[in-house]
PDB file of N, CA and C in Angstrom:
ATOM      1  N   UNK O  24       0.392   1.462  14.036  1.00  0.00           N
ATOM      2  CA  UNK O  24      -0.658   2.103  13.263  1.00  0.00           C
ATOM      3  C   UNK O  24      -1.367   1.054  12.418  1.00  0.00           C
ATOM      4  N   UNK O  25      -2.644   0.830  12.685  1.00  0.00           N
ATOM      5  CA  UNK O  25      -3.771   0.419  11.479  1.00  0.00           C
ATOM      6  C   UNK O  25      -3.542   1.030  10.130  1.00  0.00           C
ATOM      7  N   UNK O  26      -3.536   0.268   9.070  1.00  0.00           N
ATOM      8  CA  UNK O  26      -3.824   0.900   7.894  1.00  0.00           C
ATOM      9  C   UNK O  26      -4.518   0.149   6.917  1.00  0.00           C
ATOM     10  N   UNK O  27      -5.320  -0.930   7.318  1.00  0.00           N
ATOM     11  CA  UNK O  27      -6.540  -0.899   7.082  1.00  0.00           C
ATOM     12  C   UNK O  27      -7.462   0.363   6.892  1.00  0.00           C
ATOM     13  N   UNK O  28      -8.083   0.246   5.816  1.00  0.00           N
ATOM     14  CA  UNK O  28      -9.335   1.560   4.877  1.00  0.00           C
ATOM     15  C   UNK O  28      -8.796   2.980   5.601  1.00  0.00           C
ATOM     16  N   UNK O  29      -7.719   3.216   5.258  1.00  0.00           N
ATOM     17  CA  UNK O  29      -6.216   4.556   5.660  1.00  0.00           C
ATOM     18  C   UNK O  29      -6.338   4.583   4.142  1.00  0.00           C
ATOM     19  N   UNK O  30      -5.845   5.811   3.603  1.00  0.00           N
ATOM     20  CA  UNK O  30      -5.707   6.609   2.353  1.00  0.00           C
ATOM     21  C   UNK O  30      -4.080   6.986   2.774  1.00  0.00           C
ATOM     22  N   UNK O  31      -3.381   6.258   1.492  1.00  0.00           N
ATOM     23  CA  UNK O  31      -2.032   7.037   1.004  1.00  0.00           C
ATOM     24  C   UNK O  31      -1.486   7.165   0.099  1.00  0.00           C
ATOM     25  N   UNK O  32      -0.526   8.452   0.095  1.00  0.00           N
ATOM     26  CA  UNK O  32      -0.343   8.450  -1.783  1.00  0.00           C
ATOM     27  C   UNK O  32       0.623   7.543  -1.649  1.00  0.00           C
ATOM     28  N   UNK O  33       0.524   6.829  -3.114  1.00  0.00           N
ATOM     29  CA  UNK O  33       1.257   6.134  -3.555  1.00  0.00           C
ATOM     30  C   UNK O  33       2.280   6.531  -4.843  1.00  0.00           C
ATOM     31  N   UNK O  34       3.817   6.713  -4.932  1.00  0.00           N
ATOM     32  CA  UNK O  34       3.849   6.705  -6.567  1.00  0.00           C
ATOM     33  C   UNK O  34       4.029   5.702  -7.567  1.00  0.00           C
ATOM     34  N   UNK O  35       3.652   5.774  -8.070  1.00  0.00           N
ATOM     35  CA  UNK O  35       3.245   4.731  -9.259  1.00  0.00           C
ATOM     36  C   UNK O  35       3.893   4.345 -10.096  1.00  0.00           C
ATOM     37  N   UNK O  36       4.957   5.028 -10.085  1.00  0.00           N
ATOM     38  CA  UNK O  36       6.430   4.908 -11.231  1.00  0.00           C
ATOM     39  C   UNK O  36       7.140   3.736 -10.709  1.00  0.00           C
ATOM     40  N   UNK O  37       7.187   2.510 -12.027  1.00  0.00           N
ATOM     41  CA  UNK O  37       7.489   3.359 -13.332  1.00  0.00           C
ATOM     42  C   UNK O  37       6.044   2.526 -14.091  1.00  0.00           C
ATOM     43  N   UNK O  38       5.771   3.199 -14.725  1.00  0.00           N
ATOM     44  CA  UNK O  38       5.073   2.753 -15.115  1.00  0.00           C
ATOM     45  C   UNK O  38       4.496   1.723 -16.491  1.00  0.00           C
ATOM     46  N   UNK O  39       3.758   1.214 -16.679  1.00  0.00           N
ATOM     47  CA  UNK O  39       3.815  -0.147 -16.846  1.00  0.00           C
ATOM     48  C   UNK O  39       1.943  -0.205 -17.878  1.00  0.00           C
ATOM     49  N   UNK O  40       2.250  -0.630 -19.627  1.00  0.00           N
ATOM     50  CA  UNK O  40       1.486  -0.278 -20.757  1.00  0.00           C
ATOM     51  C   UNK O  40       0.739   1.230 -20.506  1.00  0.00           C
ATOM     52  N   UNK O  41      -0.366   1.721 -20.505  1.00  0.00           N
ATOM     53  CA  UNK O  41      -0.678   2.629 -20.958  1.00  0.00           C
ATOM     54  C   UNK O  41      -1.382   3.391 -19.518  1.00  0.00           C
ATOM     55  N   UNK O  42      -0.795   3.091 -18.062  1.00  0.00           N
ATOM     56  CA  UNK O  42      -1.241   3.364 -17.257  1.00  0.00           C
ATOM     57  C   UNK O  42      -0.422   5.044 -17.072  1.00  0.00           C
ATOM     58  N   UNK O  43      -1.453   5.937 -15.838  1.00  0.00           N
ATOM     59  CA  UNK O  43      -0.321   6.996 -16.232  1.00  0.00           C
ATOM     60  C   UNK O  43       0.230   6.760 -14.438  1.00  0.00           C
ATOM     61  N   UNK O  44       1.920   7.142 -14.651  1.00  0.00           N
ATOM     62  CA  UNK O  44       2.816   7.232 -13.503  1.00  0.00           C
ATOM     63  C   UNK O  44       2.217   8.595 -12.887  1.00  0.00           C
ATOM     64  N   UNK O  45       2.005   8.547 -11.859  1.00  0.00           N
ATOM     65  CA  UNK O  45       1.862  10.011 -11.013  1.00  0.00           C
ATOM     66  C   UNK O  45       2.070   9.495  -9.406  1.00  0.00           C
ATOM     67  N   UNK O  46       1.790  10.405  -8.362  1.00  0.00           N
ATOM     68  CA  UNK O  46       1.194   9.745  -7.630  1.00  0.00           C
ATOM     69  C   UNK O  46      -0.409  10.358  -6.745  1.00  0.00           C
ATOM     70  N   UNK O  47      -0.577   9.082  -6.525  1.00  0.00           N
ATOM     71  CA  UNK O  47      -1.930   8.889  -6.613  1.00  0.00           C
ATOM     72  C   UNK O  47      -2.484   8.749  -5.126  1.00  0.00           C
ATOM     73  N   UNK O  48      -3.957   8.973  -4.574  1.00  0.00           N
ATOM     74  CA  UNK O  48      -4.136   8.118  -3.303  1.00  0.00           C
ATOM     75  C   UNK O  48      -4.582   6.742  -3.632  1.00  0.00           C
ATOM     76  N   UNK O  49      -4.257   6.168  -2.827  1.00  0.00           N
ATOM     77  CA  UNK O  49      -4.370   4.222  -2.949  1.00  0.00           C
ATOM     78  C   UNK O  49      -5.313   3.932  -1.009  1.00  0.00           C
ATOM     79  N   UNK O  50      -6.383   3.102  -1.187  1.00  0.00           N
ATOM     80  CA  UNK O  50      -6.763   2.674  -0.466  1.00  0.00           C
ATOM     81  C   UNK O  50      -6.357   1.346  -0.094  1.00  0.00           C
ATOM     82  N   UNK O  51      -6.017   1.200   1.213  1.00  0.00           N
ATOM     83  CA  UNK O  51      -5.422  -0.309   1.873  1.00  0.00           C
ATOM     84  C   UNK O  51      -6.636  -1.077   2.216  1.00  0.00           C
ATOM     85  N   UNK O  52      -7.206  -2.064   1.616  1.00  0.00           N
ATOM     86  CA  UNK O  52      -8.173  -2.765   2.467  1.00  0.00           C
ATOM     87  C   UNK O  52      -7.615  -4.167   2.507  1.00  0.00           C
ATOM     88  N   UNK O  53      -6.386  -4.504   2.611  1.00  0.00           N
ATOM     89  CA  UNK O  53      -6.082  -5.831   3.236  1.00  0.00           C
ATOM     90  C   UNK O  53      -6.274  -5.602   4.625  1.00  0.00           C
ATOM     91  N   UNK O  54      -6.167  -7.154   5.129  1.00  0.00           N
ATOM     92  CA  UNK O  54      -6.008  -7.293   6.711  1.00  0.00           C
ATOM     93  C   UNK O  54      -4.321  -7.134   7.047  1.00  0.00           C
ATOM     94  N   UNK O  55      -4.646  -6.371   8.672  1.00  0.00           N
ATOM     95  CA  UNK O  55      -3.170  -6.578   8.899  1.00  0.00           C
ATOM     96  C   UNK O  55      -2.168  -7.800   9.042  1.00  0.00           C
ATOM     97  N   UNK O  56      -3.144  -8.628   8.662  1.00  0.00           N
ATOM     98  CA  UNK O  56      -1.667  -9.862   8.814  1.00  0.00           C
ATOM     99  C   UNK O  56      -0.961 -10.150   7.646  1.00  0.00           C
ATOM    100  N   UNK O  57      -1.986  -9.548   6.431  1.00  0.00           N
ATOM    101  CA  UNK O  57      -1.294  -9.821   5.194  1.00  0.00           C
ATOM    102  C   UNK O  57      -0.094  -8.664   4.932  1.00  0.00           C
ATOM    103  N   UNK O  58      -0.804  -7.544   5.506  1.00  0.00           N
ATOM    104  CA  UNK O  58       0.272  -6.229   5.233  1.00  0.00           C
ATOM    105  C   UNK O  58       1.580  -6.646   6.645  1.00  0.00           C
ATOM    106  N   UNK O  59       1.764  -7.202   7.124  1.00  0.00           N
ATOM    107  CA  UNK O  59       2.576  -7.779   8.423  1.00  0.00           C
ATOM    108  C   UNK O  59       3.376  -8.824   7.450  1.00  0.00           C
ATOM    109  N   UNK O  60       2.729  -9.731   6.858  1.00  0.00           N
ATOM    110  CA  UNK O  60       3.572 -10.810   6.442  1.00  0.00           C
ATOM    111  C   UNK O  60       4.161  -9.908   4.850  1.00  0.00           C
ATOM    112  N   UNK O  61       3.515  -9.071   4.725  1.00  0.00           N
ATOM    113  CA  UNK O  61       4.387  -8.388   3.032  1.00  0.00           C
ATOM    114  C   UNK O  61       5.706  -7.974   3.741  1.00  0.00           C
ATOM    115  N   UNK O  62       5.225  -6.857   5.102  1.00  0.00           N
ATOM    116  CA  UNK O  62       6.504  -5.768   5.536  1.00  0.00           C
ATOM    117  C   UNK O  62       7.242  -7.084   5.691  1.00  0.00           C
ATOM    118  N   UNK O  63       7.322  -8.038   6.346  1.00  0.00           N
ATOM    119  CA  UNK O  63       8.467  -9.051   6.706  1.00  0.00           C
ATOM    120  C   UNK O  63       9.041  -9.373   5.792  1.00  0.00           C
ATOM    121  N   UNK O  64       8.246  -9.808   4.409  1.00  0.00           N
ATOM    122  CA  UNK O  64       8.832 -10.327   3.764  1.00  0.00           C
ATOM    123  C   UNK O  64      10.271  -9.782   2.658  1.00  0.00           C
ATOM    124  N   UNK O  65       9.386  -8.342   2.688  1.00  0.00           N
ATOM    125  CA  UNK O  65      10.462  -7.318   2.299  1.00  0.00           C
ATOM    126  C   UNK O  65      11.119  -6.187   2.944  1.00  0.00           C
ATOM    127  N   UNK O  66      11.394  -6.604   4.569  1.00  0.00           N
ATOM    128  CA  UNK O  66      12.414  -5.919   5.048  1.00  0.00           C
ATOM    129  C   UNK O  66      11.753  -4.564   5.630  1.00  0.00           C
ATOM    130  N   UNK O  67      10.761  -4.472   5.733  1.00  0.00           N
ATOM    131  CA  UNK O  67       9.686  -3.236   5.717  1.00  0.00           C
ATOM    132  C   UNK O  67       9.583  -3.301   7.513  1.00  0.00           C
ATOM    133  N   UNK O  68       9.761  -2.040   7.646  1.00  0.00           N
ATOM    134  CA  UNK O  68       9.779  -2.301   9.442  1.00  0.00           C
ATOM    135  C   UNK O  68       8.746  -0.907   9.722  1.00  0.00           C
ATOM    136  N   UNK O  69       7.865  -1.321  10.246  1.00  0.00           N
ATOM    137  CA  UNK O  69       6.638  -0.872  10.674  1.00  0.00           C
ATOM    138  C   UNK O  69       6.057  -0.355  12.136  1.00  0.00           C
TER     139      UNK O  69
END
């Protein structure tokens, strides 16, 4: 799956100065090689 400009909620906790924790939709506009080299880097299998 592409997830490049894909909409997903994200939750946001915990949260961090005066932001509010919920969850939220988050837009992906990296390229997939950067979201490829994150999942690797943290074990993320895709």
């Amino acid at each position: 799956m592409e997830y490049r400009w894909h909409i997903f909620l994200a939750n946001l906790d915990p949260i961090i100065g005066s932001e509010q924790g919920k969850t939220r939709p988050v837009l992906v506009i990296s390229d997939e090689e950067i979201i490829d080299a994150l999942c690797f880097q943290l074990g993320i299998i895709r």
